[in-house]
Short mmCIF file of C-alpha atoms in Angstrom, two decimals:
data_model
loop_
_atom_site.label_atom_id
_atom_site.label_comp_id
_atom_site.label_asym_id
_atom_site.label_seq_id
_atom_site.Cartn_x
_atom_site.Cartn_y
_atom_site.Cartn_z
CA ASP A 1 141.34 -21.91 39.42
CA SER A 2 142.95 -22.76 42.93
CA GLY A 3 140.54 -25.81 43.18
CA VAL A 4 139.06 -24.46 46.50
CA THR A 5 135.36 -23.66 46.11
CA GLN A 6 133.17 -21.59 48.20
CA THR A 7 129.44 -20.93 48.39
CA PRO A 8 127.60 -18.79 48.16
CA LYS A 9 129.42 -16.02 46.31
CA HIS A 10 127.51 -13.22 47.75
CA LEU A 11 125.11 -13.00 50.69
CA ILE A 12 123.06 -9.99 52.02
CA THR A 13 121.28 -10.39 55.19
CA ALA A 14 120.15 -8.48 58.15
CA THR A 15 121.65 -7.60 61.52
CA GLY A 16 120.88 -10.26 64.03
CA GLN A 17 120.45 -12.97 61.49
CA ARG A 18 122.48 -16.11 61.08
CA VAL A 19 124.43 -17.49 57.82
CA THR A 20 126.53 -20.46 57.04
CA LEU A 21 129.29 -20.03 54.53
CA ARG A 22 130.86 -23.16 53.02
CA CYS A 23 134.05 -24.41 51.71
CA SER A 24 135.22 -27.38 49.89
CA PRO A 25 139.17 -27.73 49.81
CA ARG A 26 141.20 -28.86 47.04
CA SER A 27 141.21 -32.59 46.51
CA GLY A 28 143.31 -34.31 49.11
CA ASP A 29 143.87 -31.32 51.21
CA LEU A 30 143.43 -31.90 54.80
CA SER A 31 143.90 -28.46 56.45
CA VAL A 32 141.19 -25.70 55.94
CA TYR A 33 141.80 -22.09 56.95
CA TRP A 34 139.24 -19.25 57.32
CA TYR A 35 140.35 -15.46 56.74
CA GLN A 36 138.25 -12.45 56.92
CA GLN A 37 139.20 -9.47 54.63
CA SER A 38 137.63 -6.06 55.95
CA LEU A 39 138.63 -2.50 54.76
CA ASP A 40 139.42 -1.61 58.47
CA GLN A 41 141.06 -4.93 59.55
CA GLY A 42 142.73 -6.31 56.44
CA LEU A 43 143.18 -9.84 56.10
CA GLN A 44 142.89 -11.79 59.34
CA PHE A 45 143.20 -15.35 60.27
CA LEU A 46 139.82 -16.58 61.99
CA ILE A 47 140.42 -20.37 62.40
CA GLN A 48 141.96 -23.66 61.08
CA TYR A 49 140.86 -27.30 60.99
CA TYR A 50 143.09 -30.15 60.20
CA ASN A 51 141.11 -33.41 59.33
CA GLY A 52 138.10 -32.56 61.35
CA GLU A 53 139.56 -31.20 64.35
CA GLU A 54 140.03 -27.65 65.06
CA ARG A 55 143.80 -26.71 65.25
CA ALA A 56 144.15 -23.00 65.78
CA LYS A 57 141.91 -19.84 66.52
CA GLY A 58 142.89 -16.41 65.76
CA ASN A 59 140.75 -13.38 65.91
CA ILE A 60 137.49 -15.04 65.73
CA LEU A 61 134.45 -13.61 67.66
CA GLU A 62 132.46 -15.90 69.90
CA ARG A 63 129.52 -15.39 67.59
CA PHE A 64 131.13 -17.05 64.98
CA SER A 65 131.93 -20.80 64.78
CA ALA A 66 133.10 -23.50 62.39
CA GLN A 67 133.46 -27.11 61.69
CA GLN A 68 134.97 -29.46 59.32
CA PHE A 69 133.05 -32.16 58.15
CA PRO A 70 134.54 -35.95 57.53
CA ASP A 71 134.37 -35.39 53.81
CA LEU A 72 136.79 -32.36 54.66
CA HIS A 73 134.36 -29.51 53.56
CA SER A 74 134.15 -26.95 56.09
CA GLU A 75 131.55 -24.48 57.20
CA LEU A 76 131.65 -21.13 58.83
CA ASN A 77 128.72 -20.13 60.95
CA LEU A 78 128.34 -16.35 61.45
CA SER A 79 125.21 -15.51 64.10
CA SER A 80 123.92 -12.52 65.47
CA LEU A 81 125.22 -10.51 62.69
CA GLU A 82 126.41 -7.02 62.79
CA LEU A 83 126.94 -4.27 60.42
CA GLY A 84 130.85 -4.58 61.04
CA ASP A 85 130.66 -8.19 60.06
CA SER A 86 130.21 -7.20 56.32
CA ALA A 87 133.49 -8.32 54.65
CA LEU A 88 135.05 -10.88 52.45
CA TYR A 89 135.37 -14.23 53.89
CA PHE A 90 137.95 -16.54 52.40
CA CYS A 91 138.94 -20.12 52.87
CA ALA A 92 142.11 -21.77 52.05
CA SER A 93 143.35 -25.28 52.15
CA SER A 94 146.72 -26.89 52.17
CA VAL A 95 147.67 -30.50 52.23
CA SER A 96 148.55 -30.95 55.77
CA LEU A 97 150.12 -29.09 58.73
CA GLY A 98 153.57 -28.58 57.18
CA GLN A 99 154.59 -24.99 57.72
CA GLN A 100 156.35 -24.90 54.29
CA GLU A 101 153.11 -25.65 52.66
CA THR A 102 151.50 -23.23 50.45
CA GLN A 103 147.61 -22.24 51.18
CA TYR A 104 145.56 -21.99 48.21
CA PHE A 105 142.54 -19.57 48.51
CA GLY A 106 139.01 -19.76 47.21
CA PRO A 107 137.22 -17.11 45.55
CA GLY A 108 135.58 -15.98 48.60
CA THR A 109 132.17 -15.05 49.87
CA ARG A 110 131.22 -11.59 50.08
CA LEU A 111 128.89 -10.81 53.05
CA LEU A 112 126.91 -7.55 53.45
CA VAL A 113 125.05 -7.06 56.64
CA LEU A 114 122.08 -4.46 56.27
CA ALA B 1 154.88 -10.96 67.49
CA GLN B 2 155.08 -11.59 63.67
CA SER B 3 154.16 -8.90 61.54
CA VAL B 4 154.29 -7.92 57.92
CA ALA B 5 154.71 -4.33 56.57
CA GLN B 6 153.91 -3.22 52.94
CA PRO B 7 155.12 0.37 53.25
CA GLU B 8 153.31 1.52 50.01
CA ASP B 9 149.59 1.63 49.59
CA GLN B 10 150.16 2.09 45.92
CA VAL B 11 152.70 1.64 43.23
CA ASN B 12 152.49 3.17 39.71
CA VAL B 13 154.61 2.13 36.97
CA ALA B 14 154.48 2.21 33.33
CA GLU B 15 154.33 -0.79 31.19
CA GLY B 16 157.39 -2.34 30.24
CA ASN B 17 159.21 -0.79 33.04
CA PRO B 18 160.44 -2.85 35.90
CA LEU B 19 158.30 -3.02 39.06
CA THR B 20 158.96 -3.61 42.73
CA VAL B 21 156.62 -3.90 45.56
CA LYS B 22 158.24 -3.72 48.82
CA CYS B 23 157.65 -5.84 52.04
CA THR B 24 159.28 -6.04 55.44
CA TYR B 25 158.81 -8.36 57.87
CA SER B 26 159.40 -9.16 61.69
CA VAL B 27 159.46 -12.58 63.25
CA SER B 28 161.64 -14.18 65.72
CA GLY B 29 163.64 -17.07 64.10
CA ASN B 30 163.50 -17.96 60.48
CA PRO B 31 160.61 -16.95 58.39
CA TYR B 32 158.64 -18.38 55.64
CA LEU B 33 157.54 -15.61 53.26
CA PHE B 34 154.66 -15.64 50.75
CA TRP B 35 153.42 -13.35 47.90
CA TYR B 36 149.70 -13.56 46.92
CA VAL B 37 147.94 -11.37 44.24
CA GLN B 38 144.26 -10.45 44.30
CA TYR B 39 142.42 -9.40 41.21
CA PRO B 40 139.09 -7.47 41.28
CA ASN B 41 136.22 -9.62 42.74
CA ARG B 42 138.50 -12.69 42.90
CA GLY B 43 140.36 -14.62 45.65
CA LEU B 44 143.89 -14.51 46.48
CA GLN B 45 146.34 -16.26 44.05
CA PHE B 46 149.60 -17.74 45.08
CA LEU B 47 152.64 -16.06 43.46
CA LEU B 48 155.68 -17.56 45.27
CA LYS B 49 157.25 -18.35 48.42
CA TYR B 50 160.64 -18.36 50.31
CA ILE B 51 161.35 -21.38 52.41
CA THR B 52 165.04 -21.61 52.47
CA GLY B 53 167.94 -21.76 50.16
CA ASP B 54 168.55 -19.43 47.10
CA ASN B 55 167.60 -15.87 48.22
CA LEU B 56 166.08 -15.04 44.81
CA VAL B 57 162.76 -16.94 44.36
CA LYS B 58 160.86 -17.20 41.30
CA GLY B 59 157.28 -17.51 40.95
CA SER B 60 154.44 -17.39 38.62
CA TYR B 61 153.57 -14.68 35.58
CA GLY B 62 157.34 -13.75 35.58
CA PHE B 63 157.43 -12.43 39.27
CA GLU B 64 160.35 -13.20 41.57
CA ALA B 65 161.16 -11.97 45.18
CA GLU B 66 164.43 -11.14 46.82
CA PHE B 67 164.83 -12.43 50.63
CA ASN B 68 167.16 -10.21 52.27
CA LYS B 69 167.82 -11.40 56.04
CA SER B 70 169.96 -8.62 57.13
CA GLN B 71 167.31 -6.05 55.80
CA THR B 72 164.29 -8.23 56.91
CA SER B 73 162.71 -7.74 53.32
CA PHE B 74 161.18 -10.01 50.96
CA HIS B 75 160.65 -7.22 47.87
CA LEU B 76 158.64 -8.51 44.91
CA LYS B 77 159.90 -7.52 41.48
CA LYS B 78 159.31 -8.07 37.87
CA PRO B 79 161.60 -7.09 35.04
CA SER B 80 158.77 -5.68 32.70
CA ALA B 81 155.50 -4.90 33.89
CA LEU B 82 152.24 -5.65 32.07
CA VAL B 83 148.85 -3.67 32.41
CA SER B 84 147.41 -7.19 33.22
CA ASP B 85 149.62 -6.92 36.35
CA SER B 86 147.47 -4.46 37.90
CA ALA B 87 146.01 -5.56 40.97
CA LEU B 88 146.41 -5.93 44.96
CA TYR B 89 149.45 -7.69 46.06
CA PHE B 90 149.89 -9.08 49.51
CA CYS B 91 153.02 -10.06 51.41
CA ALA B 92 152.66 -12.78 54.10
CA VAL B 93 154.82 -14.50 56.75
CA ARG B 94 154.73 -17.46 58.78
CA LYS B 95 157.16 -18.23 61.85
CA ASN B 96 159.08 -21.38 61.09
CA GLY B 97 158.37 -23.65 64.14
CA GLY B 98 155.44 -21.75 65.38
CA ALA B 99 152.38 -23.33 66.99
CA THR B 100 150.21 -22.67 63.93
CA ASN B 101 150.57 -22.27 60.42
CA LYS B 102 148.52 -19.49 59.78
CA LEU B 103 149.57 -16.55 57.84
CA ILE B 104 149.94 -13.09 58.76
CA PHE B 105 149.11 -10.63 56.00
CA GLY B 106 150.54 -6.92 55.21
CA THR B 107 147.89 -4.52 54.46
CA GLY B 108 148.64 -4.88 50.58
CA THR B 109 149.80 -2.75 47.71
CA LEU B 110 147.87 -1.68 44.78
CA LEU B 111 149.86 -2.01 41.71
CA ALA B 112 148.71 -0.02 38.51
CA VAL B 113 150.40 -0.15 35.57
CA GLN B 114 149.61 2.33 32.90
CA PRO B 115 149.81 1.61 29.21
#
Protein backbone atom coordinates (compact mmCIF):
# COMPACT_ATOMS: atom_id res chain seq x y z
CA ASP A 1 0.00 0.00 0.00
CA SER A 2 1.54 3.26 -1.19
CA GLY A 3 -0.51 5.50 1.08
CA VAL A 4 -2.13 7.24 -1.90
CA THR A 5 -5.87 6.71 -2.08
CA GLN A 6 -8.17 7.18 -5.02
CA THR A 7 -11.93 7.07 -5.29
CA PRO A 8 -13.93 5.65 -6.86
CA LYS A 9 -12.19 2.46 -7.98
CA HIS A 10 -14.50 2.02 -10.91
CA LEU A 11 -16.72 4.41 -12.79
CA ILE A 12 -19.11 3.63 -15.61
CA THR A 13 -20.78 6.50 -17.36
CA ALA A 14 -22.17 7.59 -20.71
CA THR A 15 -20.78 9.80 -23.42
CA GLY A 16 -21.30 13.47 -22.81
CA GLN A 17 -21.33 13.13 -19.05
CA ARG A 18 -19.02 14.66 -16.47
CA VAL A 19 -17.19 12.82 -13.69
CA THR A 20 -14.89 13.71 -10.82
CA LEU A 21 -12.02 11.54 -9.69
CA ARG A 22 -10.58 12.09 -6.26
CA CYS A 23 -7.09 11.55 -4.90
CA SER A 24 -5.64 11.83 -1.41
CA PRO A 25 -1.85 11.97 -1.38
CA ARG A 26 0.42 10.32 1.15
CA SER A 27 0.56 12.10 4.46
CA GLY A 28 3.00 14.98 4.16
CA ASP A 29 3.25 14.95 0.38
CA LEU A 30 2.67 18.33 -1.22
CA SER A 31 2.93 17.39 -4.88
CA VAL A 32 0.20 15.52 -6.75
CA TYR A 33 0.36 14.16 -10.28
CA TRP A 34 -2.32 12.73 -12.55
CA TYR A 35 -1.56 10.13 -15.21
CA GLN A 36 -3.75 8.37 -17.74
CA GLN A 37 -3.14 4.76 -18.77
CA SER A 38 -4.81 3.58 -21.95
CA LEU A 39 -4.12 0.77 -24.38
CA ASP A 40 -3.28 3.04 -27.29
CA GLN A 41 -1.45 5.87 -25.46
CA GLY A 42 0.21 3.97 -22.64
CA LEU A 43 0.98 5.86 -19.44
CA GLN A 44 0.83 9.60 -20.00
CA PHE A 45 1.32 12.52 -17.66
CA LEU A 46 -1.67 14.82 -17.45
CA ILE A 47 -1.05 17.48 -14.84
CA GLN A 48 0.84 18.28 -11.64
CA TYR A 49 -0.07 20.35 -8.61
CA TYR A 50 2.15 21.50 -5.81
CA ASN A 51 0.72 22.85 -2.58
CA GLY A 52 -2.46 23.98 -4.27
CA GLU A 53 -0.90 25.50 -7.37
CA GLU A 54 -0.74 24.07 -10.86
CA ARG A 55 2.87 23.22 -11.60
CA ALA A 56 3.00 21.51 -14.97
CA LYS A 57 0.69 20.36 -17.72
CA GLY A 58 1.12 17.43 -20.03
CA ASN A 59 -1.20 15.89 -22.56
CA ILE A 60 -4.35 17.01 -20.84
CA LEU A 61 -7.41 17.75 -22.93
CA GLU A 62 -9.24 21.05 -22.54
CA ARG A 63 -12.30 19.04 -21.43
CA PHE A 64 -10.28 17.92 -18.43
CA SER A 65 -9.40 20.05 -15.43
CA ALA A 66 -7.97 19.50 -12.00
CA GLN A 67 -7.37 21.24 -8.74
CA GLN A 68 -5.66 20.69 -5.44
CA PHE A 69 -7.42 21.78 -2.31
CA PRO A 70 -6.01 23.30 0.91
CA ASP A 71 -6.06 19.89 2.57
CA LEU A 72 -3.89 18.74 -0.39
CA HIS A 73 -6.35 16.28 -1.86
CA SER A 74 -6.85 16.64 -5.58
CA GLU A 75 -9.70 16.17 -7.99
CA LEU A 76 -9.60 15.49 -11.71
CA ASN A 77 -12.71 16.60 -13.56
CA LEU A 78 -13.51 15.03 -16.90
CA SER A 79 -16.34 16.54 -18.91
CA SER A 80 -18.11 15.93 -22.23
CA LEU A 81 -16.83 12.42 -22.00
CA GLU A 82 -16.06 10.45 -25.13
CA LEU A 83 -15.56 6.75 -25.67
CA GLY A 84 -11.84 7.34 -26.03
CA ASP A 85 -11.62 8.71 -22.51
CA SER A 86 -12.07 5.20 -21.16
CA ALA A 87 -8.85 4.49 -19.32
CA LEU A 88 -7.22 3.93 -15.98
CA TYR A 89 -6.47 7.22 -14.23
CA PHE A 90 -3.69 7.26 -11.69
CA CYS A 91 -2.81 9.77 -9.08
CA ALA A 92 0.69 9.91 -7.66
CA SER A 93 2.27 12.01 -4.95
CA SER A 94 5.71 13.05 -3.82
CA VAL A 95 7.02 15.05 -0.90
CA SER A 96 7.85 18.20 -2.85
CA LEU A 97 9.34 19.21 -6.18
CA GLY A 98 12.73 17.57 -5.95
CA GLN A 99 13.54 15.71 -9.12
CA GLN A 100 15.19 12.93 -7.19
CA GLU A 101 12.00 12.18 -5.35
CA THR A 102 9.98 9.07 -5.90
CA GLN A 103 6.39 9.35 -7.02
CA TYR A 104 4.09 6.94 -5.23
CA PHE A 105 1.02 5.84 -7.12
CA GLY A 106 -2.51 5.17 -6.00
CA PRO A 107 -4.52 2.13 -7.12
CA GLY A 108 -6.20 4.08 -9.91
CA THR A 109 -9.74 4.77 -11.05
CA ARG A 110 -10.93 2.72 -13.97
CA LEU A 111 -13.26 4.80 -16.14
CA LEU A 112 -15.50 3.20 -18.70
CA VAL A 113 -17.44 5.48 -21.02
CA LEU A 114 -20.31 3.79 -22.84
CA ALA B 1 12.84 15.20 -26.08
CA GLN B 2 12.95 12.58 -23.39
CA SER B 3 11.90 9.04 -24.22
CA VAL B 4 12.10 5.53 -22.91
CA ALA B 5 12.07 2.31 -24.89
CA GLN B 6 11.21 -1.12 -23.64
CA PRO B 7 11.98 -3.28 -26.66
CA GLU B 8 10.25 -6.41 -25.43
CA ASP B 9 6.50 -6.58 -25.04
CA GLN B 10 6.85 -9.81 -23.11
CA VAL B 11 9.60 -11.72 -21.38
CA ASN B 12 9.17 -15.39 -20.49
CA VAL B 13 11.37 -17.04 -17.91
CA ALA B 14 11.26 -20.22 -15.87
CA GLU B 15 11.02 -19.98 -12.11
CA GLY B 16 14.44 -20.00 -10.52
CA ASN B 17 16.17 -18.63 -13.60
CA PRO B 18 17.63 -15.14 -13.80
CA LEU B 19 15.52 -12.51 -15.48
CA THR B 20 16.28 -9.32 -17.35
CA VAL B 21 13.80 -6.69 -18.48
CA LYS B 22 15.38 -4.21 -20.86
CA CYS B 23 15.09 -0.44 -20.89
CA THR B 24 16.90 2.19 -22.93
CA TYR B 25 16.45 5.90 -22.59
CA SER B 26 17.02 9.09 -24.49
CA VAL B 27 17.47 12.31 -22.60
CA SER B 28 19.81 15.23 -22.87
CA GLY B 29 21.93 15.60 -19.82
CA ASN B 30 21.88 13.32 -16.83
CA PRO B 31 18.81 11.16 -16.33
CA TYR B 32 16.93 10.01 -13.31
CA LEU B 33 15.63 6.50 -13.99
CA PHE B 34 12.90 4.50 -12.31
CA TRP B 35 11.31 1.06 -12.43
CA TYR B 36 7.74 0.41 -11.43
CA VAL B 37 5.71 -2.80 -11.38
CA GLN B 38 1.99 -3.14 -11.99
CA TYR B 39 0.12 -6.21 -10.83
CA PRO B 40 -3.31 -6.98 -12.33
CA ASN B 41 -5.94 -4.49 -11.19
CA ARG B 42 -3.42 -2.69 -9.03
CA GLY B 43 -1.57 0.59 -9.16
CA LEU B 44 2.09 1.07 -9.97
CA GLN B 45 4.48 0.05 -7.25
CA PHE B 46 7.90 1.65 -7.02
CA LEU B 47 10.79 -0.82 -7.31
CA LEU B 48 13.96 1.23 -7.54
CA LYS B 49 15.59 4.33 -8.96
CA TYR B 50 18.93 5.59 -10.20
CA ILE B 51 19.86 9.11 -9.27
CA THR B 52 23.64 9.15 -9.13
CA GLY B 53 26.54 7.15 -7.79
CA ASP B 54 26.85 3.37 -7.99
CA ASN B 55 25.63 2.07 -11.34
CA LEU B 56 24.08 -1.00 -9.71
CA VAL B 57 20.94 -0.10 -7.86
CA LYS B 58 19.18 -2.50 -5.52
CA GLY B 59 15.46 -2.29 -4.96
CA SER B 60 12.44 -4.06 -3.57
CA TYR B 61 11.66 -7.78 -3.82
CA GLY B 62 15.23 -8.72 -4.77
CA PHE B 63 15.27 -6.66 -7.96
CA GLU B 64 18.24 -4.64 -9.09
CA ALA B 65 19.05 -2.53 -12.12
CA GLU B 66 22.24 -1.54 -13.82
CA PHE B 67 22.73 1.94 -15.19
CA ASN B 68 24.94 2.03 -18.26
CA LYS B 69 25.58 5.54 -19.48
CA SER B 70 27.46 4.58 -22.64
CA GLN B 71 24.64 2.30 -23.75
CA THR B 72 21.93 4.57 -22.33
CA SER B 73 20.38 1.54 -20.68
CA PHE B 74 18.83 0.73 -17.33
CA HIS B 75 17.98 -2.96 -17.41
CA LEU B 76 16.05 -4.55 -14.56
CA LYS B 77 17.41 -7.83 -13.23
CA LYS B 78 16.75 -10.49 -10.67
CA PRO B 79 19.00 -13.49 -10.01
CA SER B 80 16.17 -15.98 -9.45
CA ALA B 81 12.65 -15.39 -10.74
CA LEU B 82 9.51 -16.25 -8.79
CA VAL B 83 6.08 -17.01 -10.22
CA SER B 84 4.83 -14.11 -8.10
CA ASP B 85 7.10 -11.75 -10.09
CA SER B 86 4.75 -12.13 -13.06
CA ALA B 87 3.45 -8.63 -13.74
CA LEU B 88 3.79 -5.62 -16.02
CA TYR B 89 7.01 -3.67 -15.59
CA PHE B 90 7.51 -0.05 -16.53
CA CYS B 91 10.71 1.90 -16.93
CA ALA B 92 10.50 5.67 -16.56
CA VAL B 93 12.84 8.62 -16.98
CA ARG B 94 12.98 12.12 -15.69
CA LYS B 95 15.41 14.73 -16.91
CA ASN B 96 17.80 16.12 -14.35
CA GLY B 97 17.29 19.85 -14.40
CA GLY B 98 14.15 19.79 -16.46
CA ALA B 99 11.33 22.22 -16.00
CA THR B 100 9.05 19.63 -14.46
CA ASN B 101 9.49 16.39 -12.63
CA LYS B 102 6.92 14.46 -14.58
CA LEU B 103 7.81 10.89 -15.45
CA ILE B 104 8.08 9.65 -19.02
CA PHE B 105 7.13 5.98 -19.14
CA GLY B 106 8.02 3.19 -21.50
CA THR B 107 5.33 1.01 -23.01
CA GLY B 108 5.78 -1.70 -20.42
CA THR B 109 7.05 -5.28 -20.51
CA LEU B 110 4.92 -8.18 -19.40
CA LEU B 111 6.99 -10.62 -17.38
CA ALA B 112 5.67 -14.17 -17.31
CA VAL B 113 7.39 -16.57 -14.95
CA GLN B 114 6.51 -20.20 -15.56
CA PRO B 115 6.57 -22.67 -12.64
